[in-house]
Coordinates of C-alpha atoms and ligand atoms in Angstrom, one line a residue:
X1 CA 132.3 121.6 77.1
X2 CA 128.7 121.6 78.3
X3 CA 127.7 124.1 81.0
X4 CA 125.1 123.1 83.6
X5 CA 122.7 125.5 81.8
X6 CA 122.7 123.2 78.8
X7 CA 121.8 119.8 80.1
X8 CA 123.2 116.8 78.4
X9 CA 121.5 113.8 77.0
X10 CA 120.7 111.2 79.7
X11 CA 119.9 107.6 79.1
X12 CA 117.5 105.4 81.1
X13 CA 118.1 101.7 82.0
X14 CA 117.1 99.3 79.3
X15 CA 113.5 98.2 79.7
X16 CA 112.5 101.3 81.6
X17 CA 108.7 101.6 81.3
X18 CA 107.4 104.9 79.8
X19 CA 103.8 105.6 80.4
X20 CA 101.0 108.0 81.1
X21 CA 98.3 107.7 83.8
X22 CA 94.6 108.5 84.2
X23 CA 91.8 107.7 86.7
X24 CA 88.3 106.4 86.0
X25 CA 86.2 109.3 87.5
X26 CA 88.5 111.9 86.0
X27 CA 88.1 110.8 82.4
X28 CA 85.3 108.3 81.8
X29 CA 82.0 110.2 82.0
X30 CA 79.0 107.9 81.3
X31 CA 78.2 107.9 85.0
X32 CA 74.8 106.3 84.7
X33 CA 75.4 104.0 81.8
X34 CA 75.5 100.2 81.6
X35 CA 74.7 99.7 85.2
X36 CA 77.1 102.0 86.9
X37 CA 75.7 103.5 90.2
X38 CA 77.0 106.7 91.9
X39 CA 80.3 106.9 93.6
X40 CA 81.2 109.3 96.4
X41 CA 82.5 111.7 93.8
X42 CA 79.2 111.9 92.0
X43 CA 77.6 113.0 95.2
X44 CA 80.4 115.2 96.5
X45 CA 80.8 117.0 93.3
X46 CA 77.2 118.1 93.5
X47 CA 77.6 119.7 97.0
X48 CA 77.4 123.5 96.6
X49 CA 80.9 125.0 96.6
X50 CA 82.8 121.7 96.6
X51 CA 84.1 122.0 93.0
X52 CA 85.3 125.0 91.1
X53 CA 82.5 126.2 88.7
X54 CA 80.2 123.4 89.9
X55 CA 81.9 121.0 87.5
X56 CA 81.2 117.2 87.8
X57 CA 82.6 114.1 86.2
X58 CA 79.3 113.4 84.4
X59 CA 80.9 113.8 80.9
X60 CA 84.6 114.4 81.7
X61 CA 86.6 113.3 78.6
X62 CA 83.8 110.9 77.5
X63 CA 86.5 108.3 77.5
X64 CA 83.9 105.6 78.0
X65 CA 82.7 106.2 74.5
X66 CA 86.1 107.2 72.9
X67 CA 88.3 104.5 74.3
X68 CA 89.7 103.2 71.0
X69 CA 90.5 106.7 69.8
X70 CA 92.4 107.3 73.1
X71 CA 94.4 104.1 72.8
X72 CA 95.3 105.1 69.3
X73 CA 96.6 108.4 70.7
X74 CA 98.7 106.5 73.2
X75 CA 100.2 104.5 70.4
X76 CA 101.0 107.7 68.5
X77 CA 102.8 109.0 71.6
X78 CA 104.9 105.8 71.7
X79 CA 103.7 104.9 75.2
X80 CA 105.0 101.6 76.5
X81 CA 102.4 101.4 79.3
X82 CA 99.1 103.0 80.3
X83 CA 98.0 103.3 84.0
X84 CA 94.3 103.5 84.4
X85 CA 91.9 102.7 87.2
X86 CA 88.8 100.5 87.2
X87 CA 85.6 102.0 88.6
X88 CA 84.3 100.0 91.5
X89 CA 80.7 101.3 90.9
X90 CA 80.9 99.9 87.4
X91 CA 82.2 96.5 88.3
X92 CA 80.2 96.1 91.4
X93 CA 77.5 98.7 91.4
X94 CA 76.6 99.8 95.0
X95 CA 79.5 97.6 96.1
X96 CA 77.2 94.6 95.6
X97 CA 76.6 92.2 92.7
X98 CA 78.9 91.8 89.8
X99 CA 78.0 93.9 86.6
X100 CA 79.2 92.1 83.5
X101 CA 78.9 95.3 81.3
X102 CA 81.2 97.1 83.6
X103 CA 83.8 94.3 83.3
X104 CA 83.3 94.2 79.5
X105 CA 84.5 97.8 79.2
X106 CA 87.8 97.2 81.0
X107 CA 88.3 93.9 79.2
X108 CA 87.9 95.7 75.9
X109 CA 90.3 98.4 77.0
X110 CA 92.9 95.8 77.9
X111 CA 92.5 94.0 74.6
X112 CA 92.8 97.3 72.7
X113 CA 96.0 98.2 74.7
X114 CA 97.6 94.8 74.1
X115 CA 96.7 95.0 70.4
X116 CA 98.6 98.4 70.3
X117 CA 101.6 96.9 72.1
X118 CA 100.9 98.9 75.3
X119 CA 101.3 97.3 78.7
X120 CA 98.2 97.8 80.8
X121 CA 98.7 98.8 84.4
X122 CA 95.6 98.5 86.6
X123 CA 94.8 100.6 89.7
X124 CA 91.9 99.1 91.6
X125 CA 91.0 102.1 93.7
X126 CA 91.5 105.7 92.6
X127 CA 89.0 107.2 95.1
X128 CA 85.6 106.3 93.6
X129 CA 84.0 104.4 96.4
X130 CA 80.4 103.3 95.7
X131 CA 78.1 105.8 97.5
X132 CA 76.1 102.9 98.8
X133 CA 79.1 101.8 100.9
X134 CA 79.7 105.4 102.1
X135 CA 76.1 105.3 103.3
X136 CA 77.1 102.4 105.5
X137 CA 80.1 104.3 107.0
X138 CA 82.5 104.3 104.1
X139 CA 86.2 103.8 105.1
X140 CA 85.3 104.2 108.8
X141 CA 83.5 100.9 108.5
X142 CA 85.8 97.9 108.6
X143 CA 83.3 96.0 106.3
X144 CA 84.3 98.3 103.4
X145 CA 87.7 96.6 103.4
X146 CA 86.0 93.2 102.9
X147 CA 83.9 94.6 100.1
X148 CA 87.1 95.9 98.5
X149 CA 88.6 92.4 98.5
X150 CA 85.5 91.0 96.7
X151 CA 85.7 93.8 94.1
X152 CA 89.5 93.2 93.6
X153 CA 88.8 89.5 93.1
X154 CA 86.2 90.2 90.5
X155 CA 88.6 92.5 88.5
X156 CA 91.5 90.0 88.8
X157 CA 89.2 87.1 87.7
X158 CA 88.3 89.2 84.6
X159 CA 91.7 90.7 83.6
X160 CA 94.3 88.7 85.5
X161 CA 95.0 86.5 82.4
X162 CA 96.2 89.6 80.5
X163 CA 97.3 92.2 83.0
X164 CA 100.8 92.0 84.6
X165 CA 100.8 95.1 86.9
X166 CA 98.4 95.5 89.7
X167 CA 98.1 98.4 92.2
X168 CA 95.6 98.2 95.0
X169 CA 95.2 101.8 96.1
X170 CA 96.1 105.2 94.7
X171 CA 97.2 107.6 97.4
X172 CA 95.4 106.5 100.6
X173 CA 96.5 109.8 102.1
X174 CA 93.9 111.6 100.0
X175 CA 91.1 109.1 100.5
X176 CA 91.6 109.1 104.3
X177 CA 93.0 112.4 105.7
X178 CA 91.6 114.6 102.9
X179 CA 88.3 112.8 102.7
X180 CA 87.5 112.3 106.4
X181 CA 89.6 114.9 108.3
X182 CA 90.0 117.9 106.0
X183 CA 86.9 117.3 104.0
X184 CA 88.7 118.6 100.9
X185 CA 88.0 115.4 98.9
X186 CA 85.0 113.1 98.8
X187 CA 83.2 112.2 101.0
X188 CA 83.9 115.7 102.4
X189 CA 83.7 114.8 106.0
X190 CA 85.6 116.8 108.7
X191 CA 85.8 114.4 111.6
X192 CA 89.2 114.9 113.1
X193 CA 91.1 111.8 114.1
X194 CA 88.6 109.6 112.0
X195 CA 90.9 110.2 109.1
X196 CA 93.4 107.8 110.8
X197 CA 90.7 105.1 111.1
X198 CA 90.0 105.5 107.4
X199 CA 93.7 105.2 106.7
X200 CA 93.9 102.0 108.7
X201 CA 90.9 100.4 106.9
X202 CA 92.3 101.4 103.5
X203 CA 95.6 99.8 104.4
X204 CA 93.8 96.7 105.7
X205 CA 91.8 96.6 102.4
X206 CA 95.2 96.7 100.6
X207 CA 96.7 93.9 102.7
X208 CA 93.8 91.6 102.5
X209 CA 93.5 92.2 98.7
X210 CA 97.2 91.4 98.3
X211 CA 96.7 88.1 100.2
X212 CA 93.7 87.2 98.1
X213 CA 95.3 88.1 94.7
X214 CA 98.4 86.0 95.6
X215 CA 96.0 83.1 96.2
X216 CA 94.5 83.6 92.8
X217 CA 98.0 83.4 91.2
X218 CA 99.2 87.0 91.2
X219 CA 102.8 86.3 91.9
X220 CA 106.1 87.2 90.3
X221 CA 106.6 83.5 89.4
X222 CA 103.5 83.9 87.2
X223 CA 104.8 87.2 85.8
X224 CA 102.5 89.3 87.9
X225 CA 103.4 92.3 90.1
X226 CA 101.3 93.6 93.0
X227 CA 101.9 96.9 94.7
X228 CA 100.4 100.1 96.1
X229 CA 100.8 103.8 95.1
X230 CA 101.6 106.5 97.7
X231 CA 101.9 110.2 97.3
X232 CA 105.2 110.8 99.0
X233 CA 107.0 114.1 99.5
X234 CA 109.9 115.8 101.3
X235 CA 108.8 117.6 104.4
X236 CA 111.1 120.6 105.0
X237 CA 111.1 123.0 107.9
X238 CA 110.3 126.5 106.6
X239 CA 113.0 127.8 108.9
X240 CA 115.3 125.0 110.1
X241 CA 116.4 127.3 113.0
X242 CA 112.8 127.5 114.4
X243 CA 111.9 124.6 116.6
X244 CA 108.2 125.0 115.8
X245 CA 109.0 124.6 112.1
X246 CA 111.1 121.6 112.6
X247 CA 108.3 120.0 114.6
X248 CA 105.8 120.9 111.9
X249 CA 108.0 119.2 109.3
X250 CA 108.3 116.1 111.4
X251 CA 104.5 115.8 111.6
X252 CA 104.0 116.5 107.9
X253 CA 106.5 113.8 107.2
X254 CA 104.5 111.6 109.6
X255 CA 101.1 112.1 107.8
X256 CA 102.2 112.1 104.2
X257 CA 104.9 109.5 104.3
X258 CA 105.4 107.5 107.5
X259 CA 101.6 106.9 108.2
X260 CA 101.8 104.5 105.2
X261 CA 105.5 103.5 104.9
X262 CA 105.7 102.3 108.5
X263 CA 102.8 99.9 108.5
X264 CA 103.5 98.7 104.9
X265 CA 107.2 98.0 105.3
X266 CA 107.8 97.8 109.1
X267 CA 104.4 96.4 110.2
X268 CA 103.8 99.2 112.8
X269 CA 102.6 102.7 113.2
X270 CA 105.2 105.3 114.2
X271 CA 105.4 106.2 117.9
X272 CA 105.2 110.0 117.3
X273 CA 101.8 109.5 115.6
X274 CA 100.5 108.0 118.9
X275 CA 102.0 110.8 121.0
X276 CA 100.7 113.6 118.7
X277 CA 97.2 112.2 118.7
X278 CA 97.0 111.3 122.4
X279 CA 93.6 112.3 123.9
X280 CA 91.9 112.7 120.5
X281 CA 88.9 110.5 120.0
X282 CA 86.3 109.4 117.5
X283 CA 83.0 108.2 119.1
X284 CA 84.8 108.5 122.4
X285 CA 87.6 106.1 121.5
X286 CA 91.2 106.6 120.4
X287 CA 91.7 105.7 116.7
X288 CA 94.0 102.8 117.6
X289 CA 90.8 101.0 119.0
X290 CA 90.0 100.2 115.3
X291 CA 93.2 98.2 114.9
X292 CA 92.8 94.4 115.5
X293 CA 95.3 91.7 116.1
X294 CA 96.8 90.5 112.9
X295 CA 95.9 93.6 110.9
X296 CA 99.5 94.8 110.7
X297 CA 100.7 91.4 109.5
X298 CA 98.3 91.6 106.6
X299 CA 99.2 95.2 105.9
X300 CA 102.9 94.4 105.7
X301 CA 102.7 91.6 103.2
X302 CA 105.7 91.8 100.8
X303 CA 105.1 93.7 97.6
X304 CA 106.6 93.6 94.1
X305 CA 106.4 97.3 93.3
X306 CA 106.1 100.6 95.1
X307 CA 104.3 103.3 93.2
X308 CA 105.4 106.8 94.0
X309 CA 103.4 109.9 93.0
X310 CA 105.4 113.1 93.4
X311 CA 104.5 116.6 92.5
X312 CA 106.1 119.0 95.0
X313 CA 108.0 119.4 98.3
X314 CA 106.2 120.7 101.4
X315 CA 107.8 123.5 103.4
X316 CA 106.0 123.6 106.7
X317 CA 105.8 125.9 109.6
X318 CA 104.3 125.5 113.1
X319 CA 104.4 129.2 114.0
X320 CA 101.3 131.3 114.3
X321 CA 100.2 133.1 111.2
X322 CA 100.8 136.5 112.6
X323 CA 104.4 135.7 113.5
X324 CA 105.1 134.5 110.0
X325 CA 103.6 137.7 108.5
X326 CA 105.7 139.6 111.0
X327 CA 108.8 137.7 109.7
X328 CA 108.1 139.0 106.2
X329 CA 106.3 136.0 104.7
X330 CA 103.8 137.6 102.3
X331 CA 101.4 134.7 102.2
X332 CA 100.9 131.4 104.0
X333 CA 98.0 129.2 103.0
X334 CA 96.1 127.7 105.9
X335 CA 93.3 125.4 104.8
X336 CA 89.9 125.9 106.3
X337 CA 90.1 122.5 107.9
X338 CA 93.5 120.8 108.5
X339 CA 94.2 117.3 107.3
X340 CA 96.6 116.8 110.2
X341 CA 94.9 115.5 113.5
X342 CA 96.7 117.1 116.3
X343 CA 98.8 119.3 114.0
X344 CA 96.0 121.9 113.1
X345 CA 98.4 124.8 113.5
X346 CA 100.6 123.7 110.6
X347 CA 100.9 126.1 107.6
X348 CA 102.8 126.0 104.3
X349 CA 104.3 129.5 103.8
X350 CA 105.5 130.4 100.3
X351 CA 109.3 130.1 99.9
X352 CA 109.9 132.0 96.7
X353 CA 110.2 128.8 94.6
X354 CA 108.6 128.7 91.2
X355 CA 105.0 127.3 91.3
X356 CA 102.6 125.6 88.9
X357 CA 99.0 126.7 88.2
X358 CA 98.1 124.5 91.2
X359 CA 100.3 126.8 93.3
X360 CA 102.5 123.8 94.1
X361 CA 106.2 124.4 94.4
X362 CA 108.6 123.1 91.8
X363 CA 111.7 121.5 93.2
X364 CA 112.9 118.5 91.1
X365 CA 115.9 117.7 93.3
X366 CA 113.5 117.0 96.2
X367 CA 112.4 113.9 94.2
X368 CA 116.0 112.7 94.1
X369 CA 116.3 113.1 97.8
X370 CA 112.9 111.5 98.4
X371 CA 113.8 108.4 96.4
X372 CA 117.2 108.0 98.1
X373 CA 115.5 108.4 101.6
X374 CA 112.9 105.8 100.8
X375 CA 115.6 103.4 99.6
X376 CA 117.8 104.1 102.7
X377 CA 115.1 103.9 105.4
X378 CA 112.7 101.1 104.1
X379 CA 113.1 97.7 102.5
X380 CA 111.1 98.7 99.5
X381 CA 110.6 96.7 96.3
X382 CA 111.4 98.3 92.8
X383 CA 109.9 101.8 92.5
X384 CA 107.8 103.1 89.7
X385 CA 107.0 106.8 89.5
X386 CA 103.2 106.3 88.9
X387 CA 102.5 110.0 88.7
X388 CA 104.4 113.2 88.1
X389 CA 103.4 116.2 86.0
X390 CA 102.1 119.7 86.2
X391 CA 99.2 122.0 85.5
X392 CA 99.9 125.2 83.6
X393 CA 97.6 127.7 81.9
X394 CA 97.8 126.4 78.4
X395 CA 97.2 128.6 75.4
X396 CA 96.0 127.2 72.2
X397 CA 97.6 129.2 69.3
X398 CA 95.6 130.1 66.2
X399 CA 97.1 127.1 64.3
X400 CA 95.6 124.8 67.0
X401 CA 98.9 123.9 68.7
X402 CA 99.7 124.1 72.4
X403 CA 103.2 125.2 73.1
X404 CA 103.5 124.1 76.7
X405 CA 107.2 124.6 77.2
X406 CA 106.7 125.0 81.0
X407 CA 105.1 121.5 81.3
X408 CA 107.8 120.0 79.0
X409 CA 110.5 121.6 81.2
X410 CA 108.8 120.4 84.4
X411 CA 108.8 116.8 83.1
X412 CA 112.3 117.0 81.8
X413 CA 113.7 118.3 85.1
X414 CA 111.9 115.6 87.1
X415 CA 113.1 112.9 84.8
X416 CA 116.7 114.2 85.3
X417 CA 116.1 114.1 89.0
X418 CA 114.9 110.4 88.7
X419 CA 117.9 109.6 86.6
X420 CA 120.2 111.1 89.3
X421 CA 118.5 108.7 91.8
X422 CA 119.0 105.8 89.5
X423 CA 122.7 106.7 89.1
X424 CA 122.9 106.7 92.9
X425 CA 121.6 103.1 92.9
X426 CA 117.8 103.5 93.5
X427 CA 115.9 100.9 91.6
X428 CA 113.4 103.0 89.6
X429 CA 111.9 101.1 86.7
X430 CA 109.3 103.3 85.1
X431 CA 107.6 106.7 84.9
X432 CA 104.0 107.6 84.2
X433 CA 103.3 111.2 83.4
X434 CA 100.1 112.7 84.9
X435 CA 98.2 112.9 82.8
X436 CA 97.5 111.4 79.4
X437 CA 94.6 113.8 78.9
X438 CA 93.4 117.1 80.4
X439 CA 90.7 115.8 82.8
X440 CA 88.4 116.4 85.8
X441 CA 91.0 117.8 88.4
X442 CA 88.9 117.0 91.5
X443 CA 88.1 120.2 93.5
X444 CA 89.5 122.3 90.6
X445 CA 87.1 120.8 88.0
X446 CA 88.1 121.3 84.4
X447 CA 89.9 124.5 85.1
X448 CA 93.4 123.1 85.8
X449 CA 94.9 121.1 83.0
X450 CA 97.5 118.4 83.5
X451 CA 97.4 116.6 80.2
X452 CA 100.1 116.0 77.6
X453 CA 97.1 115.9 75.3
X454 CA 94.7 118.9 75.2
X455 CA 91.0 118.2 75.4
X456 CA 88.5 120.7 74.1
X457 CA 85.5 120.0 76.4
X458 CA 83.0 121.5 73.9
X459 CA 83.9 119.2 71.1
X460 CA 85.9 116.5 72.8
X461 CA 88.6 117.0 70.3
X462 CA 92.0 115.8 71.5
X463 CA 95.3 117.5 70.4
X464 CA 98.7 116.4 71.6
X465 CA 100.5 119.3 73.2
X466 CA 104.2 120.0 72.5
X467 CA 105.0 118.2 75.8
X468 CA 103.3 115.1 74.5
X469 CA 105.1 115.2 71.1
X470 CA 108.4 115.7 73.0
X471 CA 107.5 112.8 75.4
X472 CA 106.9 110.5 72.4
X473 CA 110.5 111.0 71.5
X474 CA 111.7 110.3 75.0
X475 CA 109.7 107.1 75.1
X476 CA 110.9 106.0 71.7
X477 CA 114.6 106.6 72.4
X478 CA 114.7 105.8 76.2
X479 CA 116.6 109.0 76.7
X480 CA 116.3 112.7 77.4
X481 CA 117.7 114.9 74.6
X482 CA 120.1 117.6 75.5
X483 CA 118.6 121.0 75.3
Ligands
GBH501 C1 97.2 113.1 92.4 O1 97.0 113.6 93.7 C2 96.0 112.3 92.1 O2 96.4 110.9 92.1 C3 95.4 112.6 90.7 O3 94.2 112.0 90.6 C4 95.4 114.1 90.5 O4 94.7 114.4 89.4 C5 96.8 114.6 90.5 O5 97.5 114.2 91.6 C6 96.9 116.1 90.3 O6 96.3 116.7 91.4 O7 97.2 120.1 98.5 O8 98.2 122.2 98.5 O9 98.5 120.8 100.4 C7 98.0 114.4 94.2 C8 97.7 114.8 95.6 C9 98.9 116.8 95.6 C10 98.2 115.7 97.6 C11 99.8 117.7 96.5 C12 99.0 116.6 98.4 C13 99.9 118.8 98.6 C14 99.8 120.2 98.3 N1 98.7 115.6 96.3 N2 99.1 117.9 97.8 S1 98.3 120.9 99.0

């Protein structure tokens, strides 16, 4: 007899892809080498107060110079796949002419991975827009989408012979609403409904790139898969009996999930998004003025894979801060600038759930529900969990080990939640832990560590954490051991 407190061994489907993920600006460093020019993150990270401790990605994990060592570590951890992003400002500095040295780096990485028996998974855009394009309006300028297609073509021409899995964008929610409405990510602009224009142009860039890559031969018949990665979540009313909380949850669902799922899979924007943003303008015009005929056709081109990044649920309230405090809620975070156009009053009160060092709630079963919901409500292609993981305050013991049992437990519980969804019929084909290495955690700099491999930023020494050694066993056996 096994009680629920002693989880059993669970197996994953044959061929399940076990991987780890990173992103260019978060690990590479070498920001002005071999022709790379600044991205919006090089500029944003230098704004006073933007990043904890004034950290930047100038050196990061120095992966640009340590790539073979890092691939050897992946092999040691039995990874079946490695998800990385290519840096636009390396491949096409300033968003302009092709830079062969930039291409050479990624080509060497792909060769090194294949040599090690690791499947490369390319993400074309993980937030590092060339600053020169931001200077021309960034994602508020439709031309940026055309420049993205050129860049995507260059990368596909160089790596398409050896790379099977292609993702256009990572988390357009972050590059649009956090970058142009909340100003919490680069380029740090707080321009209200403009975030929705950025979202539309990002989706357009995705759709046009899919079309272009298909033309270049990126099709399942040729063994290629093209998709996009979204950060999806469950939006839960803080108090389901409070109308304002239910409405807040609807809007949060709208901005995190449906803003992207509806155009991608139904070829439309949701009606409630239009109602909620009625009367809001950018340069005196509603955001929908930036949508042109044919855009939604391009955006809704069929995909071969949907990447889902999941970290935490969102428990939302629409009630005034004072009312919540009166109702006994000790703390409700309200960002200085809201990412939600028309939903500026929305807050995320604490709910007594366990949290990670990011202050994000841990609720693994929300991932099961999320996957089932996406399957039920949208005609989605096979799903890959392209990111999931946790930051905790790791302690290096005197023997040099990192006993991160909290991170191992977080990953274990979320893998069980995914397994539950698979048993319920959801087609999930792979899992990428975020992250391979401790790295530049955006606004939190080097303070918050997500790696299954520890990085000593003084010496650049890498040490697999207990979670990484445990994960190596999971990847090798295709199953979670009972505890
Ligand atoms: C991912 O973003 C990124 O792809 C990756 O680069 C990053 O390092 C990793 O996660 C860890 O942060 O912000 O308090 O309102 C995840 C982005 C995190 C965005 C959760 C929404 C909601 C909580 N998502 N966040 S809060």
